Amino acid sequence: MITVTELEAKLAEPSNALINDLAKVKGDIAILGVGGKMGPSLAKLARNAILEGGLSKRVIGISRFSDDLARRELEDVGIETIACDLLNDQDLMRLPNVENVIYMAGNKFGTTGKESFTWAMNTYLPGRVAEKYKDSRIVVFSSGNIYPFTTIGSGGADESVMPEPIGEYAQSCLGRERIFEYHALKNGTPMVMYRLNYAIDLRYGVLLELARAVYEGRPINLTMGFANVIWQGDANAMALRCLTECTSPPNLINITGPETMSIRWAGSEFAKRFGKAAIFEGTESETALLNNAAKSHQLFGYPSVSLLQMIDWTAEWIRQGGKILNKPTHFQERKGKF
């Protein structure tokens, strides 16, 4: 893959397992916050699965759509779009009722200095959406940031670990879950709390940040010495397949790859591919933000794209001068300031 067109086509390839699961789920699919990093590829994946499976479902993408081109690209492949400011209650209540909701709306980057907006998006808005869609299934995008740091040899936090969020972004993510949970219990709304760390798209992500540092001769800080990653296409497929796992009380599902990835190791792998030396600074801490996704792997199988494949693709993307989004993950942040 050396072009955005090829990348987006790869991200939108549906598996037979996804097609079969969507066939089990009655009704149309609305994606709230479709204009974010993962939303367009998730919507296209859903649409392709529906077409290949001969299913009778609509995919409706809902966002502010500040980018008209992104909206047209969705409409060109048969995805219905609705421009909506979800924080505007009148706009929200006018949205069509659908049986399946993928809730992707939220705010992370720029939280520092805009804390009130982050809490409005991540904690106030979920209550309004949960009430609007109380008769739907809802997959709620959340974050592994709600977990405490765990020791490297622990295997990461599984769903039984109680949240201990660090910083206002992570706290507001837990607030999002708690507000949705309240409405799930009050109304019997079936939900999944989809706890993700970290999706990889060749245009952004942990691996891209490491690859660019090596390629450009910049040092990689090792204080956050380990991380989890998953191919965005796999993460999107699992989000859609979570519609078959919605329950009340909400089902908690961690989504990430199976490895506890060493940052030092990954940087060294990029160094081999670029024929350059990797420069490291600092030393690995005894703890990191790590998720154990064994439950999702039991439900959905292991991700289809391996870690080394992601590294190969990312290295080639950098060498070919592929498009890069200015959306850093801040995965090395240990004090919760985004």
C-alpha positions as semicolon CSV with decimal commas, in nm:
position;residue;x (nm);y (nm);z (nm)
1;M;0,000;0,000;0,000
2;I;0,151;0,331;-0,109
3;T;-0,159;0,544;-0,172
4;V;-0,445;0,659;0,049
5;T;-0,689;0,491;-0,191
6;E;-0,515;0,156;-0,145
7;L;-0,501;0,203;0,231
8;E;-0,868;0,290;0,263
9;A;-0,964;-0,005;0,044
10;K;-0,766;-0,236;0,273
11;L;-0,926;-0,089;0,586
12;A;-1,272;-0,147;0,439
13;E;-1,230;-0,517;0,345
14;P;-1,498;-0,716;0,532
15;S;-1,435;-1,067;0,660
16;N;-1,688;-1,348;0,635
17;A;-1,715;-1,339;1,014
18;L;-1,818;-0,972;1,006
19;I;-2,072;-1,034;0,730
20;N;-2,220;-1,326;0,923
21;D;-2,245;-1,124;1,245
22;L;-2,412;-0,827;1,076
23;A;-2,661;-1,070;0,923
24;K;-2,762;-1,165;1,280
25;V;-2,828;-0,806;1,379
26;K;-3,168;-0,665;1,288
27;G;-3,200;-0,308;1,167
28;D;-2,998;-0,017;1,030
29;I;-2,670;0,117;1,172
30;A;-2,608;0,478;1,278
31;I;-2,252;0,593;1,345
32;L;-2,240;0,898;1,571
33;G;-1,916;1,090;1,532
34;V;-1,838;0,935;1,194
35;G;-1,607;1,223;1,100
36;G;-1,326;1,124;1,338
37;K;-1,008;0,926;1,269
38;M;-1,174;0,585;1,262
39;G;-1,529;0,674;1,162
40;P;-1,504;0,695;0,782
41;S;-1,324;0,361;0,748
42;L;-1,567;0,196;0,992
43;A;-1,865;0,325;0,793
44;K;-1,716;0,202;0,464
45;L;-1,638;-0,137;0,618
46;A;-1,997;-0,170;0,737
47;R;-2,130;-0,071;0,397
48;N;-1,905;-0,319;0,216
49;A;-2,006;-0,601;0,451
50;I;-2,372;-0,524;0,388
51;L;-2,323;-0,522;0,011
52;E;-2,116;-0,841;0,001
53;G;-2,358;-1,017;0,231
54;G;-2,665;-0,910;0,034
55;L;-2,807;-0,760;0,353
56;S;-3,085;-0,505;0,371
57;K;-2,947;-0,235;0,599
58;R;-2,871;0,134;0,584
59;V;-2,552;0,287;0,719
60;I;-2,607;0,642;0,844
61;G;-2,304;0,858;0,925
62;I;-2,366;1,148;1,164
63;S;-2,115;1,425;1,231
64;R;-2,069;1,802;1,219
65;F;-1,902;1,743;0,878
66;S;-1,676;2,045;0,879
67;D;-1,504;1,872;0,585
68;D;-1,742;1,857;0,286
69;L;-1,504;1,627;0,096
70;A;-1,519;1,363;0,371
71;R;-1,897;1,377;0,360
72;R;-1,908;1,336;-0,019
73;E;-1,669;1,041;-0,002
74;L;-1,909;0,862;0,232
75;E;-2,212;0,943;0,020
76;D;-2,034;0,827;-0,295
77;V;-2,017;0,471;-0,157
78;G;-2,380;0,460;-0,047
79;I;-2,356;0,582;0,312
80;E;-2,630;0,822;0,413
81;T;-2,504;1,130;0,597
82;I;-2,661;1,376;0,837
83;A;-2,487;1,695;0,951
84;C;-2,556;1,741;1,319
85;D;-2,414;1,918;1,622
86;L;-2,479;1,645;1,875
87;L;-2,453;1,894;2,163
88;N;-2,751;2,079;2,014
89;D;-3,048;1,902;2,171
90;Q;-3,287;1,992;1,891
91;D;-3,049;1,851;1,629
92;L;-2,999;1,536;1,833
93;M;-3,368;1,470;1,885
94;R;-3,435;1,510;1,511
95;L;-3,201;1,222;1,424
96;P;-3,373;0,908;1,294
97;N;-3,437;0,625;1,536
98;V;-3,234;0,319;1,444
99;E;-3,185;-0,020;1,607
100;N;-2,803;-0,012;1,611
101;V;-2,580;0,273;1,722
102;I;-2,200;0,295;1,712
103;Y;-2,117;0,583;1,944
104;M;-1,779;0,734;1,845
105;A;-1,829;1,098;1,947
106;G;-1,584;1,239;2,199
107;N;-1,292;1,470;2,266
108;K;-0,935;1,383;2,364
109;F;-0,663;1,597;2,214
110;G;-0,665;1,955;2,334
111;T;-0,834;1,858;2,659
112;T;-0,587;2,072;2,856
113;G;-0,732;2,424;2,843
114;K;-1,072;2,300;2,719
115;E;-1,166;2,077;3,010
116;S;-1,531;2,186;3,021
117;F;-1,584;2,105;2,652
118;T;-1,420;1,765;2,701
119;W;-1,655;1,684;2,989
120;A;-1,955;1,806;2,787
121;M;-1,864;1,582;2,493
122;N;-1,751;1,281;2,693
123;T;-1,995;1,282;2,988
124;Y;-2,291;1,517;2,934
125;L;-2,364;1,418;2,573
126;P;-2,373;1,041;2,645
127;G;-2,675;1,089;2,870
128;R;-2,865;1,272;2,597
129;V;-2,772;1,007;2,338
130;A;-2,859;0,720;2,572
131;E;-3,203;0,867;2,629
132;K;-3,258;0,930;2,258
133;Y;-3,154;0,574;2,167
134;K;-3,285;0,391;2,473
135;D;-3,453;0,131;2,249
136;S;-3,139;0,061;2,042
137;R;-2,826;-0,150;2,080
138;I;-2,531;0,080;2,151
139;V;-2,160;0,011;2,112
140;V;-1,990;0,284;2,314
141;F;-1,634;0,371;2,208
142;S;-1,430;0,409;2,524
143;S;-1,060;0,390;2,606
144;G;-0,808;0,174;2,784
145;N;-0,693;0,501;2,945
146;I;-0,951;0,442;3,216
147;Y;-0,737;0,159;3,358
148;P;-0,447;0,204;3,601
149;F;-0,093;0,146;3,484
150;T;0,003;-0,220;3,528
151;T;0,338;-0,393;3,566
152;I;0,498;-0,513;3,245
153;G;0,476;-0,881;3,338
154;S;0,109;-0,866;3,439
155;G;-0,033;-0,917;3,090
156;G;-0,221;-0,587;3,114
157;A;-0,555;-0,490;3,266
158;D;-0,844;-0,717;3,176
159;E;-1,210;-0,625;3,215
160;S;-1,214;-0,730;3,583
161;V;-0,967;-0,454;3,678
162;M;-1,137;-0,154;3,839
163;P;-1,078;0,176;3,658
164;E;-0,831;0,428;3,803
165;P;-0,817;0,700;3,536
166;I;-0,531;0,950;3,540
167;G;-0,610;1,303;3,422
168;E;-0,928;1,473;3,305
169;Y;-0,951;1,304;2,966
170;A;-0,942;0,955;3,116
171;Q;-1,172;1,062;3,399
172;S;-1,425;1,195;3,149
173;C;-1,404;0,865;2,955
174;L;-1,498;0,678;3,270
175;G;-1,774;0,935;3,315
176;R;-1,899;0,849;2,965
177;E;-1,918;0,482;3,058
178;R;-2,091;0,548;3,390
179;I;-2,358;0,769;3,232
180;F;-2,428;0,513;2,959
181;E;-2,432;0,240;3,223
182;Y;-2,688;0,435;3,427
183;H;-2,921;0,458;3,129
184;A;-2,863;0,093;3,036
185;L;-2,975;-0,012;3,382
186;K;-3,265;0,236;3,390
187;N;-3,402;0,155;3,045
188;G;-3,270;-0,197;2,982
189;T;-3,070;-0,070;2,683
190;P;-2,820;-0,335;2,564
191;M;-2,467;-0,195;2,533
192;V;-2,099;-0,277;2,494
193;M;-1,827;-0,061;2,645
194;Y;-1,559;-0,085;2,376
195;R;-1,225;-0,010;2,546
196;L;-0,963;0,052;2,276
197;N;-0,582;0,092;2,284
198;Y;-0,428;0,181;2,020
199;A;-0,562;0,164;1,664
200;I;-0,303;0,176;1,383
201;D;-0,369;0,349;1,051
202;L;-0,060;0,414;0,840
203;R;-0,140;0,787;0,850
204;Y;-0,128;0,805;1,231
205;G;-0,067;0,590;1,536
206;V;0,202;0,463;1,773
207;L;0,394;0,278;1,501
208;L;0,398;0,578;1,269
209;E;0,535;0,796;1,549
210;L;0,812;0,547;1,622
211;A;0,892;0,501;1,252
212;R;0,916;0,875;1,187
213;A;1,145;0,924;1,486
214;V;1,385;0,659;1,356
215;Y;1,365;0,778;0,995
216;E;1,426;1,141;1,095
217;G;1,700;1,062;1,347
218;R;1,506;1,182;1,652
219;P;1,529;1,012;1,993
220;I;1,253;0,785;2,123
221;N;1,171;0,828;2,490
222;L;1,144;0,493;2,666
223;T;0,974;0,600;2,989
224;M;0,648;0,448;2,862
225;G;0,834;0,144;2,746
226;F;0,552;-0,080;2,630
227;A;0,219;-0,046;2,446
228;N;-0,060;-0,240;2,276
229;V;-0,158;-0,182;1,913
230;I;-0,417;-0,319;1,670
231;W;-0,476;-0,266;1,297
232;Q;-0,759;-0,017;1,253
233;G;-0,943;-0,246;1,012
234;D;-0,952;-0,516;1,280
235;A;-1,057;-0,266;1,547
236;N;-1,342;-0,143;1,326
237;A;-1,458;-0,495;1,246
238;M;-1,464;-0,583;1,615
239;A;-1,664;-0,267;1,691
240;L;-1,931;-0,371;1,442
241;R;-1,927;-0,731;1,564
242;C;-1,980;-0,602;1,918
243;L;-2,341;-0,533;1,814
244;T;-2,396;-0,907;1,868
245;E;-2,258;-0,883;2,225
246;C;-2,467;-0,595;2,367
247;T;-2,621;-0,662;2,709
248;S;-2,772;-0,481;3,003
249;P;-2,583;-0,429;3,232
250;P;-2,328;-0,330;2,965
251;N;-2,076;-0,583;2,841
252;L;-1,714;-0,468;2,892
253;I;-1,476;-0,560;2,607
254;N;-1,111;-0,460;2,569
255;I;-0,995;-0,420;2,209
256;T;-0,628;-0,436;2,115
257;G;-0,364;-0,670;1,980
258;P;-0,231;-0,973;2,169
259;E;0,125;-0,847;2,223
260;T;0,276;-0,638;2,498
261;M;0,490;-0,448;2,249
262;S;0,829;-0,319;2,358
263;I;0,889;0,035;2,234
264;R;1,263;-0,035;2,223
265;W;1,205;-0,350;2,015
266;A;0,967;-0,174;1,774
267;G;1,211;0,114;1,725
268;S;1,487;-0,136;1,654
269;E;1,268;-0,312;1,396
270;F;1,218;0,017;1,212
271;A;1,591;0,082;1,231
272;K;1,655;-0,248;1,050
273;R;1,410;-0,158;0,775
274;F;1,547;0,192;0,725
275;G;1,914;0,103;0,760
276;K;1,943;0,368;1,029
277;A;2,031;0,366;1,397
278;A;1,749;0,399;1,647
279;I;1,820;0,659;1,916
280;F;1,670;0,596;2,259
281;E;1,659;0,814;2,567
282;G;1,550;0,734;2,921
283;T;1,477;0,390;3,062
284;E;1,165;0,178;3,071
285;S;0,938;0,228;3,372
286;E;0,817;-0,076;3,560
287;T;0,457;0,003;3,463
288;A;0,270;0,102;3,146
289;L;-0,083;0,155;3,018
290;L;-0,156;-0,199;2,897
291;N;-0,477;-0,380;2,810
292;N;-0,546;-0,752;2,811
293;A;-0,782;-0,825;2,520
294;A;-0,808;-1,202;2,563
295;K;-1,187;-1,176;2,596
296;S;-1,230;-1,007;2,258
297;H;-0,996;-1,259;2,095
298;Q;-1,210;-1,541;2,231
299;L;-1,523;-1,372;2,094
300;F;-1,392;-1,254;1,758
301;G;-1,062;-1,435;1,698
302;Y;-0,717;-1,282;1,683
303;P;-0,662;-0,971;1,467
304;S;-0,608;-1,054;1,100
305;V;-0,307;-0,822;1,064
306;S;0,002;-0,912;1,265
307;L;0,232;-0,671;1,444
308;L;0,523;-0,735;1,206
309;Q;0,294;-0,679;0,909
310;M;0,192;-0,343;1,053
311;I;0,559;-0,256;1,101
312;D;0,640;-0,354;0,741
313;W;0,351;-0,152;0,602
314;T;0,435;0,151;0,815
315;A;0,802;0,147;0,715
316;E;0,709;0,130;0,346
317;W;0,455;0,411;0,393
318;I;0,726;0,634;0,539
319;R;0,974;0,546;0,263
320;Q;0,719;0,624;-0,007
321;G;0,626;0,959;0,148
322;G;0,270;0,856;0,231
323;K;0,020;1,106;0,367
324;I;0,046;1,172;0,740
325;L;-0,226;1,312;0,966
326;N;-0,118;1,551;1,238
327;K;-0,290;1,352;1,512
328;P;-0,030;1,229;1,763
329;T;-0,142;0,961;2,007
330;H;0,054;1,095;2,307
331;F;0,095;0,732;2,405
332;Q;0,402;0,828;2,612
333;E;0,196;1,056;2,839
334;R;0,206;0,929;3,201
335;K;0,025;1,215;3,377
336;G;-0,298;1,215;3,173
337;K;-0,250;1,557;3,012
338;F;-0,381;1,560;2,654
